[in-house]
Coordinates of C-alpha atoms in Angstrom, one line a residue:
Chain A
M1041 CA 160.2 84.1 128.5
S1042 CA 163.4 86.1 128.5
G1043 CA 165.3 84.5 131.3
S1044 CA 169.0 83.7 131.1
A1045 CA 170.8 83.1 127.8
T1046 CA 169.6 80.1 125.8
H1047 CA 170.2 78.1 122.7
E1048 CA 166.8 76.5 122.6
P1049 CA 165.2 76.9 119.2
R1050 CA 161.7 76.4 120.7
Q1051 CA 162.1 79.9 122.2
L1052 CA 162.3 81.4 118.8
L1053 CA 158.6 80.7 118.1
P1054 CA 157.6 84.3 118.9
A1055 CA 159.8 85.4 116.0
L1056 CA 158.0 83.2 113.5
P1057 CA 155.2 85.5 112.4
L1058 CA 157.7 88.3 111.6
A1059 CA 160.0 85.9 109.9
A1060 CA 157.1 84.8 107.6
L1061 CA 156.2 88.4 106.9
F1062 CA 159.9 89.1 106.0
L1063 CA 160.1 86.1 103.7
A1064 CA 157.0 87.1 101.8
A1065 CA 157.3 90.9 101.7
F1066 CA 161.1 91.5 101.9
V1067 CA 163.1 88.4 100.7
L1068 CA 160.8 87.4 97.9
P1069 CA 160.5 90.9 96.3
L1070 CA 164.3 91.2 96.4
I1071 CA 164.6 87.9 94.6
V1072 CA 162.1 89.0 92.0
L1073 CA 164.1 92.3 91.6
V1074 CA 167.2 90.3 90.8
F1075 CA 165.3 88.1 88.4
I1076 CA 163.6 91.0 86.6
S1077 CA 167.0 92.7 86.1
L1078 CA 168.1 89.7 84.1
F1079 CA 165.6 90.3 81.3
R1080 CA 166.6 91.7 77.9
T1081 CA 163.5 93.8 77.4
P1082 CA 160.5 95.1 79.5
Q1083 CA 158.4 92.4 77.9
F1084 CA 160.3 89.8 80.0
L1085 CA 160.8 87.5 77.0
E1086 CA 164.5 86.6 77.1
L1087 CA 167.0 86.2 79.9
S1088 CA 170.3 88.1 79.5
P1089 CA 172.8 90.2 81.5
I1090 CA 172.4 92.9 78.9
Q1091 CA 171.1 95.5 81.5
Y1092 CA 174.4 95.4 83.4
V1093 CA 176.5 95.5 80.3
K1094 CA 174.5 98.5 79.2
F1095 CA 175.1 100.3 82.4
F1096 CA 178.8 99.8 82.6
R1097 CA 179.3 100.6 78.9
D1098 CA 177.4 103.9 79.3
Q1099 CA 179.5 106.8 80.3
F1100 CA 176.5 108.7 81.6
S1101 CA 175.4 105.9 83.9
V1102 CA 178.8 105.3 85.4
T1103 CA 179.3 109.0 86.0
V1104 CA 176.0 109.2 87.8
L1105 CA 177.0 106.3 90.1
L1106 CA 180.4 107.7 90.9
E1107 CA 179.0 111.2 91.6
T1108 CA 176.4 109.8 93.9
L1109 CA 179.1 107.9 95.9
L1110 CA 181.3 111.0 95.9
L1111 CA 178.4 113.1 97.2
G1112 CA 178.0 110.6 100.1
A1113 CA 181.7 110.7 100.9
E1114 CA 181.9 114.5 100.8
V1115 CA 178.9 114.9 103.1
A1116 CA 180.3 112.3 105.5
M1117 CA 183.7 114.0 105.7
L1118 CA 182.1 117.5 106.3
S1119 CA 179.9 116.2 109.0
L1120 CA 182.7 114.4 110.7
L1121 CA 184.5 117.8 110.8
L1122 CA 181.5 119.3 112.6
A1123 CA 180.6 116.4 114.8
Y1124 CA 183.8 116.3 116.8
P1125 CA 183.6 119.9 118.0
I1126 CA 179.9 119.3 118.9
G1127 CA 181.0 116.1 120.7
L1128 CA 183.8 117.9 122.6
A1129 CA 181.4 120.7 123.6
Y1130 CA 179.0 118.0 124.8
L1131 CA 181.7 116.5 127.0
G1132 CA 182.7 119.9 128.4
S1133 CA 179.1 120.8 129.3
G1134 CA 177.2 120.3 132.4
K1135 CA 173.9 118.4 132.8
I1136 CA 171.7 121.2 131.2
G1137 CA 174.2 121.8 128.4
R1138 CA 174.2 118.1 127.5
A1139 CA 170.4 117.9 127.5
L1140 CA 170.3 120.9 125.3
I1141 CA 172.8 119.5 122.8
T1142 CA 171.0 116.2 122.8
F1143 CA 167.8 118.0 122.0
L1144 CA 169.4 120.0 119.2
I1145 CA 170.7 116.7 117.6
I1146 CA 167.5 114.7 118.1
L1147 CA 165.0 117.3 116.9
P1148 CA 166.2 117.4 113.2
L1149 CA 166.5 113.6 113.3
L1150 CA 162.8 113.4 114.1
T1151 CA 161.6 116.2 111.8
S1152 CA 160.5 115.1 108.4
S1153 CA 163.2 115.1 105.8
V1154 CA 161.0 117.1 103.4
V1155 CA 160.7 119.8 106.0
R1156 CA 164.4 120.0 106.5
T1157 CA 164.9 120.1 102.8
F1158 CA 162.3 122.8 102.5
A1159 CA 164.2 124.8 105.1
W1160 CA 167.3 124.7 102.9
I1161 CA 165.3 125.9 99.8
V1162 CA 164.4 128.9 102.0
I1163 CA 168.0 129.4 103.2
L1164 CA 169.7 129.0 99.8
G1165 CA 167.1 130.6 97.6
R1166 CA 167.4 133.7 95.6
D1167 CA 165.8 135.8 98.4
G1168 CA 167.1 133.5 101.0
I1169 CA 169.0 134.1 104.2
V1170 CA 172.5 133.7 102.8
N1171 CA 171.8 136.0 99.8
S1172 CA 170.0 138.7 101.8
T1173 CA 172.8 138.6 104.5
M1174 CA 175.5 138.9 102.0
L1175 CA 173.8 141.7 100.1
T1176 CA 173.0 143.6 103.3
L1177 CA 176.6 143.4 104.5
G1178 CA 177.6 144.5 101.0
L1179 CA 179.9 141.5 100.5
W1180 CA 178.0 140.5 97.3
D1181 CA 176.7 142.8 94.6
S1182 CA 174.0 140.5 93.3
P1183 CA 172.3 137.4 94.6
A1184 CA 174.4 134.3 94.0
R1185 CA 172.9 131.1 92.7
L1186 CA 173.2 128.7 95.6
L1187 CA 170.2 126.4 95.1
Y1188 CA 170.7 123.8 92.3
T1189 CA 174.5 123.7 92.9
W1190 CA 176.7 120.9 94.1
G1191 CA 178.1 123.0 97.0
G1192 CA 174.6 123.9 98.1
L1193 CA 173.6 120.2 98.0
V1194 CA 176.7 119.1 100.1
V1195 CA 176.0 121.8 102.8
A1196 CA 172.2 121.0 103.0
L1197 CA 172.9 117.3 103.2
T1198 CA 175.6 117.7 105.8
Q1199 CA 173.2 119.6 108.1
I1200 CA 170.4 117.1 107.4
Q1201 CA 172.5 114.1 108.2
L1202 CA 174.7 115.6 110.9
P1203 CA 172.7 114.0 113.8
L1204 CA 173.6 110.5 112.4
M1205 CA 177.3 111.4 112.9
A1206 CA 177.0 113.4 116.1
L1207 CA 175.3 110.6 118.1
P1208 CA 177.9 107.8 117.6
V1209 CA 180.8 110.3 117.9
I1210 CA 179.4 111.5 121.3
N1211 CA 178.8 107.9 122.4
S1212 CA 182.4 107.0 121.8
L1213 CA 183.8 110.3 123.3
L1214 CA 181.8 109.4 126.4
R1215 CA 183.5 106.0 126.5
L1216 CA 186.9 107.6 126.3
N1217 CA 188.8 107.4 129.6
P1218 CA 189.4 111.0 130.7
N1219 CA 192.5 110.0 132.6
L1220 CA 194.3 109.4 129.3
V1221 CA 193.6 113.0 128.3
K1222 CA 194.8 114.2 131.8
A1223 CA 197.9 112.0 131.5
A1224 CA 198.8 113.5 128.1
E1225 CA 198.3 117.0 129.5
G1226 CA 200.5 116.2 132.5
L1227 CA 203.2 115.0 130.2
G1228 CA 203.0 118.4 128.4
A1229 CA 201.3 117.5 125.2
G1230 CA 199.5 120.4 123.5
R1231 CA 195.7 120.3 122.7
F1232 CA 196.2 119.5 119.0
R1233 CA 198.6 116.7 119.8
I1234 CA 196.2 115.3 122.5
F1235 CA 193.3 115.4 120.0
F1236 CA 195.2 113.7 117.1
T1237 CA 197.2 111.2 119.1
V1238 CA 194.8 110.3 122.0
V1239 CA 191.2 111.4 121.4
L1240 CA 190.8 110.8 117.7
P1241 CA 192.4 107.3 117.5
L1242 CA 190.5 106.1 120.6
T1243 CA 187.1 107.3 119.2
V1244 CA 187.6 106.0 115.7
P1245 CA 184.9 103.3 116.0
G1246 CA 182.3 106.0 116.6
A1247 CA 183.6 108.1 113.7
I1248 CA 183.5 105.1 111.4
A1249 CA 180.0 104.2 112.5
G1250 CA 178.8 107.8 111.9
W1251 CA 180.8 108.1 108.6
L1252 CA 179.1 105.0 107.2
L1253 CA 175.6 106.1 108.4
V1254 CA 176.0 109.5 106.8
F1255 CA 177.5 108.2 103.7
A1256 CA 174.6 105.8 103.0
A1257 CA 172.0 108.3 104.0
A1258 CA 173.4 111.2 101.9
A1259 CA 173.9 108.9 98.8
T1260 CA 170.3 107.8 99.0
A1261 CA 168.6 111.0 100.0
F1262 CA 166.2 111.3 97.1
I1263 CA 164.2 114.3 98.3
T1264 CA 167.1 116.6 99.2
Q1265 CA 169.0 115.6 96.0
T1266 CA 166.1 116.4 93.7
L1267 CA 165.0 119.6 95.5
V1268 CA 168.3 121.2 96.5
G1269 CA 170.3 119.7 93.7
G1270 CA 167.7 120.4 91.1
G1271 CA 167.1 118.7 87.7
R1272 CA 170.5 119.2 86.3
I1273 CA 172.3 117.2 89.0
V1274 CA 171.3 113.6 88.2
L1275 CA 172.1 111.1 90.9
M1276 CA 171.4 107.4 91.3
P1277 CA 168.1 107.7 93.3
S1278 CA 166.5 110.1 90.8
Y1279 CA 167.9 108.0 87.9
I1280 CA 166.3 104.9 89.3
Y1281 CA 163.0 106.7 89.9
Q1282 CA 163.0 108.2 86.4
Q1283 CA 163.7 104.8 84.7
A1284 CA 161.2 103.0 86.8
V1285 CA 158.3 105.4 87.0
G1286 CA 158.9 107.7 84.1
V1287 CA 160.2 105.3 81.4
Q1288 CA 158.8 102.2 83.0
D1289 CA 161.8 100.2 82.0
W1290 CA 161.6 97.6 84.7
P1291 CA 164.6 95.5 83.9
F1292 CA 167.0 98.5 83.6
S1293 CA 165.6 100.2 86.7
A1294 CA 165.9 96.9 88.6
A1295 CA 169.5 96.5 87.5
L1296 CA 170.2 100.2 88.4
S1297 CA 168.8 99.7 91.9
L1298 CA 170.8 96.5 92.4
I1299 CA 174.1 98.1 91.2
F1300 CA 173.5 101.0 93.5
T1301 CA 172.7 98.8 96.4
V1302 CA 175.8 96.7 95.9
A1303 CA 177.9 99.8 95.5
V1304 CA 176.7 101.4 98.7
I1305 CA 176.8 98.3 100.8
G1306 CA 180.2 97.4 99.2
I1307 CA 181.7 100.7 100.3
V1308 CA 180.1 100.5 103.8
F1309 CA 181.7 97.0 104.1
L1310 CA 185.0 98.0 102.7
V1311 CA 185.4 101.2 104.8
G1312 CA 184.1 99.4 107.8
T1313 CA 186.6 96.5 107.7
T1314 CA 189.7 98.4 106.6
S1315 CA 189.3 101.2 109.1
R1316 CA 188.6 98.8 111.9
R1317 CA 191.8 97.0 111.1
F1318 CA 193.5 100.4 111.0
A1319 CA 192.0 101.2 114.4
R1320 CA 193.3 97.9 115.9
G1321 CA 196.7 98.7 114.5
I1322 CA 196.7 102.0 116.5
D1323 CA 195.6 100.1 119.6
A1324 CA 198.5 97.8 119.3
V1325 CA 201.1 100.6 119.2
Chain B
M1491 CA 199.2 125.5 133.6
Q1492 CA 199.9 128.1 131.0
S1493 CA 198.5 127.6 127.5
S1494 CA 200.4 128.0 124.4
L1495 CA 199.2 129.9 121.3
A1496 CA 198.4 126.6 119.5
D1497 CA 196.3 125.5 122.5
R1498 CA 194.4 128.8 122.5
F1499 CA 193.9 128.5 118.7
Y1500 CA 192.7 124.9 119.2
D1501 CA 190.1 126.0 121.8
A1502 CA 188.9 128.8 119.7
A1503 CA 188.6 126.6 116.6
V1504 CA 186.7 123.9 118.5
H1505 CA 184.3 126.4 120.1
A1506 CA 183.7 128.1 116.8
L1507 CA 183.0 124.9 114.9
A1508 CA 180.8 123.6 117.7
A1509 CA 178.8 126.8 117.8
F1510 CA 178.5 126.7 114.0
G1511 CA 177.4 123.1 114.1
M1512 CA 174.8 123.7 116.7
L1513 CA 173.5 126.7 114.8
L1514 CA 173.3 124.6 111.7
L1515 CA 171.4 121.9 113.6
L1516 CA 168.9 124.5 114.8
A1517 CA 168.6 126.6 111.7
P1518 CA 166.2 124.7 109.5
T1519 CA 163.6 124.2 112.3
F1520 CA 163.8 127.9 113.1
V1521 CA 163.7 129.0 109.5
V1522 CA 160.6 126.8 108.8
L1523 CA 158.8 128.1 111.8
V1524 CA 159.5 131.7 110.9
I1525 CA 158.8 131.5 107.2
S1526 CA 155.4 129.8 107.9
F1527 CA 154.1 133.0 109.4
T1528 CA 155.0 135.2 106.4
G1529 CA 152.5 137.6 105.1
G1530 CA 154.0 137.6 101.6
I1531 CA 153.6 135.3 98.7
T1532 CA 157.3 134.4 98.3
L1533 CA 159.8 132.6 100.5
K1534 CA 161.7 135.8 101.2
F1535 CA 163.6 135.5 104.4
P1536 CA 163.2 137.3 106.8
P1537 CA 159.5 137.9 105.9
S1538 CA 158.6 141.6 105.4
S1539 CA 155.2 141.1 107.0
W1540 CA 153.5 138.5 109.3
S1541 CA 150.2 136.7 109.1
L1542 CA 148.5 133.4 109.6
R1543 CA 147.2 133.4 106.0
W1544 CA 149.1 130.3 104.9
Y1545 CA 147.8 128.3 107.9
L1546 CA 144.3 129.4 106.9
E1547 CA 144.9 128.6 103.3
L1548 CA 146.3 125.2 104.4
L1549 CA 143.0 124.4 106.1
Q1550 CA 141.2 124.9 102.8
S1551 CA 143.7 122.8 100.8
R1552 CA 142.1 119.4 100.4
E1553 CA 145.0 118.3 98.2
I1554 CA 147.4 118.6 101.1
I1555 CA 145.0 117.6 104.0
E1556 CA 144.0 114.3 102.3
P1557 CA 147.6 113.0 101.9
A1558 CA 148.3 114.1 105.5
L1559 CA 145.4 112.0 106.7
T1560 CA 146.6 109.1 104.6
S1561 CA 150.0 109.4 106.0
L1562 CA 148.7 109.4 109.6
K1563 CA 146.6 106.3 108.8
V1564 CA 149.5 104.5 107.1
A1565 CA 152.0 105.4 109.9
G1566 CA 149.5 104.4 112.6
L1567 CA 148.8 101.0 111.1
A1568 CA 152.5 100.4 110.2
T1569 CA 153.5 101.3 113.8
L1570 CA 150.9 99.0 115.2
L1571 CA 151.9 96.1 113.0
S1572 CA 155.7 96.6 113.4
T1573 CA 155.6 97.2 117.2
I1574 CA 153.5 94.0 117.8
L1575 CA 155.2 91.7 115.4
G1576 CA 158.7 93.2 116.0
G1577 CA 158.2 93.5 119.8
V1578 CA 157.2 89.8 120.0
A1579 CA 160.0 88.8 117.8
A1580 CA 162.5 90.8 119.8
I1581 CA 161.4 89.1 123.0
G1582 CA 161.9 85.7 121.3
L1583 CA 165.3 86.7 119.9
A1584 CA 166.7 88.3 123.1
R1585 CA 169.1 86.2 125.0
N1586 CA 168.9 83.4 122.4
Q1587 CA 172.4 82.7 121.2
S1588 CA 171.6 80.1 118.6
K1589 CA 172.7 80.5 115.0
V1590 CA 169.1 80.7 113.8
A1591 CA 168.5 83.6 116.2
R1592 CA 171.5 85.5 114.8
V1593 CA 170.4 84.9 111.2
L1594 CA 166.9 86.1 112.0
D1595 CA 168.2 89.2 113.8
A1596 CA 170.4 90.1 110.8
L1597 CA 167.4 89.6 108.5
F1598 CA 165.1 91.8 110.6
M1599 CA 167.8 94.5 110.7
S1600 CA 168.6 94.4 107.0
P1601 CA 166.0 97.0 105.8
M1602 CA 168.1 99.5 107.6
V1603 CA 171.2 98.6 105.7
L1604 CA 169.7 98.1 102.3
P1605 CA 169.1 101.3 100.3
A1606 CA 165.4 101.5 100.7
M1607 CA 164.7 102.5 97.1
A1608 CA 165.7 99.0 95.9
F1609 CA 163.2 97.6 98.4
G1610 CA 160.4 100.1 97.3
L1611 CA 161.0 99.3 93.6
S1612 CA 161.1 95.5 94.3
L1613 CA 157.7 95.7 96.1
L1614 CA 156.3 97.7 93.2
L1615 CA 157.5 95.1 90.7
V1616 CA 156.1 92.2 92.7
F1617 CA 152.7 93.9 93.0
N1618 CA 152.9 94.5 89.3
V1619 CA 153.8 90.9 88.4
L1620 CA 151.1 89.5 90.7
G1621 CA 148.5 92.1 89.5
I1622 CA 147.9 93.5 93.0
R1623 CA 146.5 97.0 92.8
L1624 CA 148.3 99.6 94.9
S1625 CA 146.3 100.6 98.0
V1626 CA 146.7 101.7 101.6
A1627 CA 147.3 98.0 102.5
T1628 CA 150.2 97.6 100.1
L1629 CA 151.7 100.9 101.5
V1630 CA 151.3 99.7 105.1
L1631 CA 153.0 96.4 104.2
G1632 CA 156.1 98.2 102.9
H1633 CA 156.2 100.7 105.7
T1634 CA 155.9 97.9 108.3
I1635 CA 159.1 96.3 107.0
I1636 CA 160.9 99.6 107.2
C1637 CA 159.8 100.2 110.8
V1638 CA 160.8 96.7 112.1
P1639 CA 164.5 97.4 112.6
F1640 CA 163.8 100.2 115.0
V1641 CA 161.5 98.0 117.1
I1642 CA 163.9 95.1 117.1
R1643 CA 166.8 97.3 118.2
M1644 CA 165.0 99.3 120.8
V1645 CA 162.9 96.6 122.4
G1646 CA 165.9 94.3 122.2
A1647 CA 168.1 96.8 124.0
S1648 CA 165.5 97.2 126.8
I1649 CA 165.3 93.4 127.3
Q1650 CA 169.1 93.2 127.5
Q1651 CA 169.0 95.8 130.3
L1652 CA 166.4 93.7 132.1
N1653 CA 167.8 91.8 135.1
P1654 CA 167.1 88.1 134.4
I1655 CA 167.0 87.3 138.0
L1656 CA 163.7 89.1 138.3
I1657 CA 162.2 86.6 135.9
T1658 CA 163.8 83.7 137.6
C1659 CA 162.4 84.9 140.9
S1660 CA 158.9 85.3 139.6
L1661 CA 159.0 81.8 138.0
S1662 CA 160.4 80.2 141.2
L1663 CA 157.7 81.9 143.3
G1664 CA 155.1 80.0 141.3
A1665 CA 154.0 82.5 138.7
S1666 CA 153.2 81.1 135.3
R1667 CA 155.2 82.2 132.3
W1668 CA 152.3 84.2 130.9
Y1669 CA 151.7 85.9 134.3
T1670 CA 155.5 86.6 134.6
F1671 CA 155.5 88.1 131.2
R1672 CA 152.5 90.4 131.9
R1673 CA 153.4 91.5 135.4
V1674 CA 157.3 91.5 135.3
T1675 CA 158.8 91.6 131.8
L1676 CA 156.2 93.8 130.1
P1677 CA 156.1 96.6 132.7
L1678 CA 160.0 96.7 132.6
I1679 CA 160.3 97.0 128.9
K1680 CA 157.2 99.2 128.4
R1681 CA 159.4 102.3 127.9
G1682 CA 161.4 100.6 125.2
I1683 CA 158.3 99.5 123.4
L1684 CA 156.7 103.0 123.6
A1685 CA 159.9 104.7 122.4
S1686 CA 160.3 102.3 119.5
A1687 CA 156.6 102.9 118.5
F1688 CA 157.3 106.6 118.5
V1689 CA 160.4 106.3 116.3
A1690 CA 158.6 103.8 114.1
F1691 CA 155.7 106.2 113.6
L1692 CA 157.9 109.0 112.6
S1693 CA 160.0 106.9 110.2
S1694 CA 156.8 105.7 108.5
F1695 CA 155.3 109.2 108.4
D1696 CA 158.5 110.5 106.9
N1697 CA 159.2 107.6 104.6
V1698 CA 160.0 108.5 101.0
P1699 CA 161.9 105.7 99.2
V1700 CA 159.0 103.2 99.7
S1701 CA 156.2 105.6 99.3
L1702 CA 157.7 107.0 96.1
F1703 CA 157.0 103.7 94.4
L1704 CA 153.9 102.5 96.3
A1705 CA 151.8 105.7 96.6
D1706 CA 149.6 106.4 93.6
A1707 CA 147.0 109.1 92.9
R1708 CA 144.5 107.5 95.2
T1709 CA 146.9 106.8 98.0
E1710 CA 149.0 110.0 98.0
V1711 CA 151.1 110.4 101.2
L1712 CA 152.3 113.7 102.6
P1713 CA 156.1 113.6 102.0
I1714 CA 155.6 112.7 98.4
K1715 CA 152.9 115.3 97.9
L1716 CA 155.0 118.0 99.4
W1717 CA 157.9 116.9 97.2
A1718 CA 155.7 117.0 94.2
I1719 CA 154.5 120.6 95.1
L1720 CA 158.1 121.8 95.7
E1721 CA 159.3 120.3 92.4
G1722 CA 156.7 122.4 90.6
S1723 CA 156.7 125.7 92.4
L1724 CA 157.8 127.2 95.7
D1725 CA 154.3 127.1 97.3
V1726 CA 154.2 128.8 100.7
R1727 CA 151.5 126.5 101.9
V1728 CA 154.3 123.9 102.2
A1729 CA 155.8 126.3 104.8
A1730 CA 152.6 126.2 106.8
M1731 CA 152.3 122.4 106.6
S1732 CA 156.0 122.2 107.6
G1733 CA 155.3 124.4 110.5
V1734 CA 152.5 122.1 111.6
I1735 CA 154.8 119.1 111.3
V1736 CA 157.6 120.8 113.3
I1737 CA 155.2 121.9 116.1
V1738 CA 153.5 118.5 116.3
T1739 CA 156.9 116.7 116.4
L1740 CA 158.1 119.1 119.1
I1741 CA 155.1 118.4 121.2
G1742 CA 155.4 114.7 120.6
L1743 CA 159.0 114.7 121.6
I1744 CA 158.3 116.7 124.8
C1745 CA 155.5 114.3 125.7
A1746 CA 157.6 111.2 124.9
E1747 CA 160.4 112.7 126.9
A1748 CA 158.2 113.3 129.9
F1749 CA 156.9 109.8 129.6
G1750 CA 160.0 107.7 129.1
G1751 CA 163.1 109.5 128.1
V1752 CA 162.9 109.0 124.3
T1753 CA 166.1 111.0 123.7
R1754 CA 168.0 108.5 125.7
Q1755 CA 166.5 105.6 123.8
V1756 CA 167.1 107.2 120.4
G1757 CA 170.5 108.2 121.4
A1758 CA 171.4 104.7 122.5
R1759 CA 170.3 103.3 119.2

């Protein structure tokens, strides 16, 4: 069964049914997707790379892609800024405090994304919490438009994806040897210096893992993008949906989804490898 | 040790940001619960009056109840399929260091890496090309693939934590492989399996990118239905439905926690 480590291929038999399912319902569809993206028209008559040429020649399409990637990066940065203080608070808490923080992180992770997005509609809306607070405090004269703006979208997505950042950051903070911090303190380093020269460099792997998770999740968050961003902010997920379900242009929507996939995975791969090399460089110092 | 001004500023900044972050984490759940008990007809916060009217209205709304039931059915079936197939596969893959095993592991994990919209669209195109009508079955198929990575990781992790000597002992004491699996391995990884089923269920119930393409008028699922409602108008019934989802998730989390420490399992993911 699952005794000691083995190389024996016969032991892989239990994985066969799932492998078959994945070939039929995962690998095959993706091959079909690539194939369909190579047709000139939705009638599937002539093969040509025209969909890709069309995309990269079109200013609008390229802008949509870049803005989607930018959104992912902004949300990931902002959640990084919040995840470390939460992580440090976690480290400094006792048993009950830690359980409470874990609960706070896990709960939104498990609640439906539509529900979390809906909450942000309530918070950012015209009669929402932010507006009514600001009006009551007399800081604003009239309700500001927060929903359907880029800033509103970034804040909402940051909250929605924060758990994905907080968990890996906490995990690597827990792995940090506390004696290193004590040693730095003993040698007279200030808190800022300890954080930036000891804590941060040694927890880079967790930060990268979280950054990549949040980046990918925020860039692909269709529901939040469409409901909080509104119709005027067009991003790749809604662009793909509109071209596939609205216009029913299969080849173009297939090409769009492949370009988007390659862009997201490409960035994840690039950021992952370069920053890991950077982290190793710090280790060597 | 005396602390400098910079240190005190650091402490204050970290505490303030941590407090803000935790408030931010809690806010949506709290806001949804509060607004679902509003007596008004808008999403004004805080509500000026309180009532259960939107919950009562929700009970009468077939167009929301039916997708909710479809979602439960799809999530249940997808959880069952992915937990059984994924769990069995994870047992086969665990502790196997061959190249084939690593390739299979990467394959089973890839739905998590790939932006799921491309996968949803690809399934829609395949069903279109093959002339297969969209149904609950096609939806379950897509969701099962999405759920598998959670099962592979969480069941895999609990097998890794298992002490292999226990199995060697059982086998050397004359127990058959099947008996060893049933009486030694399975009880020890039961928590991992249940936790992965819990997460798989929630990720299917909450799935958007696949359902967006595979759910049609006859097989509407809850997240897509709620999205469609919110795209049109700010319907307060969505608040009541959200309230139900939050409360049920909360109860589920508490039960799962009491049963096997799901937070630890999810946290370790």
